[in-house]
PDB file of C-alpha atoms in Angstrom:
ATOM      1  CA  UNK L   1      44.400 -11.221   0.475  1.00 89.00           C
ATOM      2  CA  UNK L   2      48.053  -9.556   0.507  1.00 90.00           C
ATOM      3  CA  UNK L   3      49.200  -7.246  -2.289  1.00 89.00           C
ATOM      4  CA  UNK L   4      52.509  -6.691  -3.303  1.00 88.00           C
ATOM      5  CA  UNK L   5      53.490  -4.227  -5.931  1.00 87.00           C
ATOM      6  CA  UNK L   6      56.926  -2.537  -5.914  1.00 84.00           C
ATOM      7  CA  UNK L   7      57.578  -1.476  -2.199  1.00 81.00           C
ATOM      8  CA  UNK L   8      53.512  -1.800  -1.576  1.00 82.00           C
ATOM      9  CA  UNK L   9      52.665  -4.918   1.077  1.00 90.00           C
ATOM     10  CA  UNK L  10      49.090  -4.824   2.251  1.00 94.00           C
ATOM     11  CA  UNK L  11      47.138  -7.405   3.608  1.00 95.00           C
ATOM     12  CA  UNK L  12      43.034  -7.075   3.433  1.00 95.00           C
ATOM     13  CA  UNK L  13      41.749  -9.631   5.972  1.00 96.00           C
ATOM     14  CA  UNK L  14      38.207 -10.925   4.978  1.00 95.00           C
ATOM     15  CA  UNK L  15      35.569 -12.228   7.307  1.00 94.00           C
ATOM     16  CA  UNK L  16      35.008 -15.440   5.887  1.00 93.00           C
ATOM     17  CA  UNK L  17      31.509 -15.552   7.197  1.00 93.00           C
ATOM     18  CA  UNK L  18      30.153 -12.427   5.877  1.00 90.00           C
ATOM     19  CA  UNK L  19      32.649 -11.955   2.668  1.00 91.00           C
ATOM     20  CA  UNK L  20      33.190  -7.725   4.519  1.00 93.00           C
ATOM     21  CA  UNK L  21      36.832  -6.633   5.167  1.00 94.00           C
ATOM     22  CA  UNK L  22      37.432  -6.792   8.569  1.00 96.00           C
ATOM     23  CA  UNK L  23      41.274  -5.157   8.990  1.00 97.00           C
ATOM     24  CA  UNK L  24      44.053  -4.168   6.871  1.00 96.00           C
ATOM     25  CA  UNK L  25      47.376  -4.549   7.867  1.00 96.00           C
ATOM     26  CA  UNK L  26      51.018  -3.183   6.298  1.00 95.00           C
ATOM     27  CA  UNK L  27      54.459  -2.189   7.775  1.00 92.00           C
ATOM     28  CA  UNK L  28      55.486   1.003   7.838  1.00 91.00           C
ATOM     29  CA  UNK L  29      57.256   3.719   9.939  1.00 90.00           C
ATOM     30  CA  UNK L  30      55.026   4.879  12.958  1.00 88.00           C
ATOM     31  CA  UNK L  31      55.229   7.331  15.182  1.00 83.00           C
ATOM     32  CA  UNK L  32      58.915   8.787  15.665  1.00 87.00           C
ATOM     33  CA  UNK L  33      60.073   7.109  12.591  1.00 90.00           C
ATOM     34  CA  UNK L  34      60.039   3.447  14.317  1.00 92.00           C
ATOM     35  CA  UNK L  35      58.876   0.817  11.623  1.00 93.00           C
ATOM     36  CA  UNK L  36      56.392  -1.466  12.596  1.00 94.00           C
ATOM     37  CA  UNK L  37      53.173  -2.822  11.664  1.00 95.00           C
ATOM     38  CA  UNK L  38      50.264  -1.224  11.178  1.00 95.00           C
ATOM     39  CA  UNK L  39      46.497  -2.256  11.437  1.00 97.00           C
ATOM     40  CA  UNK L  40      42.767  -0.451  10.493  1.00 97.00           C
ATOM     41  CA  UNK L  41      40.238  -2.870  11.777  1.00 97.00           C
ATOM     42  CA  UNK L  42      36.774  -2.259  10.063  1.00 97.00           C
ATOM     43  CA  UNK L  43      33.475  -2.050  12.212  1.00 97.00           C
ATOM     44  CA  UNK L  44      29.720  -0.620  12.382  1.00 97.00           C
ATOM     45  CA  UNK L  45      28.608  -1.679   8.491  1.00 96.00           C
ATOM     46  CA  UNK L  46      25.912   0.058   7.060  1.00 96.00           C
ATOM     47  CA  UNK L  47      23.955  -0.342   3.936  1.00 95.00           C
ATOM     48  CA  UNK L  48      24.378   2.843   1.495  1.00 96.00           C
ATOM     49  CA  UNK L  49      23.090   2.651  -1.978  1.00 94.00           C
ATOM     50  CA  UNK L  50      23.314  -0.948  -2.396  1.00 93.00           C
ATOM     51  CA  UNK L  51      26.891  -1.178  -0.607  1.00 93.00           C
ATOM     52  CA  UNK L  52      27.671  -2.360   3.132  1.00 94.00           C
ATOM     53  CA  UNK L  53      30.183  -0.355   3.975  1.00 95.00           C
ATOM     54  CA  UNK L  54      32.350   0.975   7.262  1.00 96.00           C
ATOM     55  CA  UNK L  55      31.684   3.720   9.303  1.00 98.00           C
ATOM     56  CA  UNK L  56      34.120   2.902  11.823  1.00 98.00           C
ATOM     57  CA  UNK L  57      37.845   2.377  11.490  1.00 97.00           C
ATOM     58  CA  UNK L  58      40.046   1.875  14.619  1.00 97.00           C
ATOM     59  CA  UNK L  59      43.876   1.855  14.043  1.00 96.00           C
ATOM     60  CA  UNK L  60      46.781   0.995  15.874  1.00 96.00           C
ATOM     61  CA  UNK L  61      50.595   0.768  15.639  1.00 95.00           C
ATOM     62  CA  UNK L  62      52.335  -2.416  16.971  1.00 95.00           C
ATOM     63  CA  UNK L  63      49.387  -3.177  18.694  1.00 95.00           C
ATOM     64  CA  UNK L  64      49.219  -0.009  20.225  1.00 94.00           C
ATOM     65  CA  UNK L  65      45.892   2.205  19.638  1.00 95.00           C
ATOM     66  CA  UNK L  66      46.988   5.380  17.165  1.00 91.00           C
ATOM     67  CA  UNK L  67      44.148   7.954  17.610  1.00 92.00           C
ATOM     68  CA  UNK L  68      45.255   9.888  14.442  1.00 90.00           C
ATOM     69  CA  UNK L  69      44.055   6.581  12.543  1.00 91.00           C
ATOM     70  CA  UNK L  70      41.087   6.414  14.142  1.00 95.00           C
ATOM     71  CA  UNK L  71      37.584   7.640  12.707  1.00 96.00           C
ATOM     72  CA  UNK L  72      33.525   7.692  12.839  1.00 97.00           C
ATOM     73  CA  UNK L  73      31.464   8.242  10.261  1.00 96.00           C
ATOM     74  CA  UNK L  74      28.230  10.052  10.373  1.00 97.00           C
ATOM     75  CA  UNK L  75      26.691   9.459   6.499  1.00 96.00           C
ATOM     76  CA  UNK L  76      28.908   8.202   2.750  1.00 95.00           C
ATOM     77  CA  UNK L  77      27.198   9.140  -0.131  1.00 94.00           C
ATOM     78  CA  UNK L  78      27.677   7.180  -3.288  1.00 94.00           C
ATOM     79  CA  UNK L  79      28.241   8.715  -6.999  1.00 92.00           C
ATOM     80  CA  UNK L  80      27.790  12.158  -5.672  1.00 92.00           C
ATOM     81  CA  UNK L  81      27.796  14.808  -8.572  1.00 93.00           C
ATOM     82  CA  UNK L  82      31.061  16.538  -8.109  1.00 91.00           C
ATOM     83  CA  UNK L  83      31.576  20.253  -9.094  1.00 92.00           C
ATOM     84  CA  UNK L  84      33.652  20.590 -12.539  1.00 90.00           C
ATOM     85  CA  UNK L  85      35.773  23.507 -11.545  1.00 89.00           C
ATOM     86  CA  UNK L  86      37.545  20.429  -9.336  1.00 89.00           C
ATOM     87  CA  UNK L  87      39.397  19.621 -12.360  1.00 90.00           C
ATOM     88  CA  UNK L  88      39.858  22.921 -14.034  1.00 87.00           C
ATOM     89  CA  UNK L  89      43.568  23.849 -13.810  1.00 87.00           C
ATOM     90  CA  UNK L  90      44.845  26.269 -11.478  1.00 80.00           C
ATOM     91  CA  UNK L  91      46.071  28.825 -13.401  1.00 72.00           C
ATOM     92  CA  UNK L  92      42.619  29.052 -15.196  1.00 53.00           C
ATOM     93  CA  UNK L  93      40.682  29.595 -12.251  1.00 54.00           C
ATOM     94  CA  UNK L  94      41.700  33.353 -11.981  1.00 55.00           C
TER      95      UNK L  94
END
């Protein structure tokens, strides 16, 4: 599925056999401001709350492996209460 909006161009690539994202895709300028294509590739799917998602995302640059957008995840927790001074203004938090 590719999205374009303004000077937005992602592609989410679907496994066709399972219906999970498997990798996105977009251009964008890498590593010492060289544009190029970028890729997050999807892997060890878990089931939280109803939801399989990702706990692994590998990334790479031209092909290249990029560390920085590389991750593991240990847990995701789904509609966790969040703490209301989050959206209480700066100035009011004196």
């Amino acid at each position: 599925m590719r999205v374009q909006r303004g000077g937005l161009d992602v592609t989410l690539n679907i496994e066709r056999a399972t219906g999970r994202p498997h990798s996105t895709t977009y251009i964008d300028r890498g590593p010492g401001g060289v544009i190029g294509e970028f890729t997050i590739v999807y892997g060890d799917f878990r089931a939280v709350d109803g939801f399989t998602l990702p706990f692994k995302e590998t990334g790479s640059f031209n092909a290249a492996a990029e560390a920085a957008l590389s991750r593991s995840l240990d847990a995701i927790t789904v509609n966790t209460p969040l703490d209301v001074t989050l959206f209480t203004p700066m100035a009011a938090k004196r």
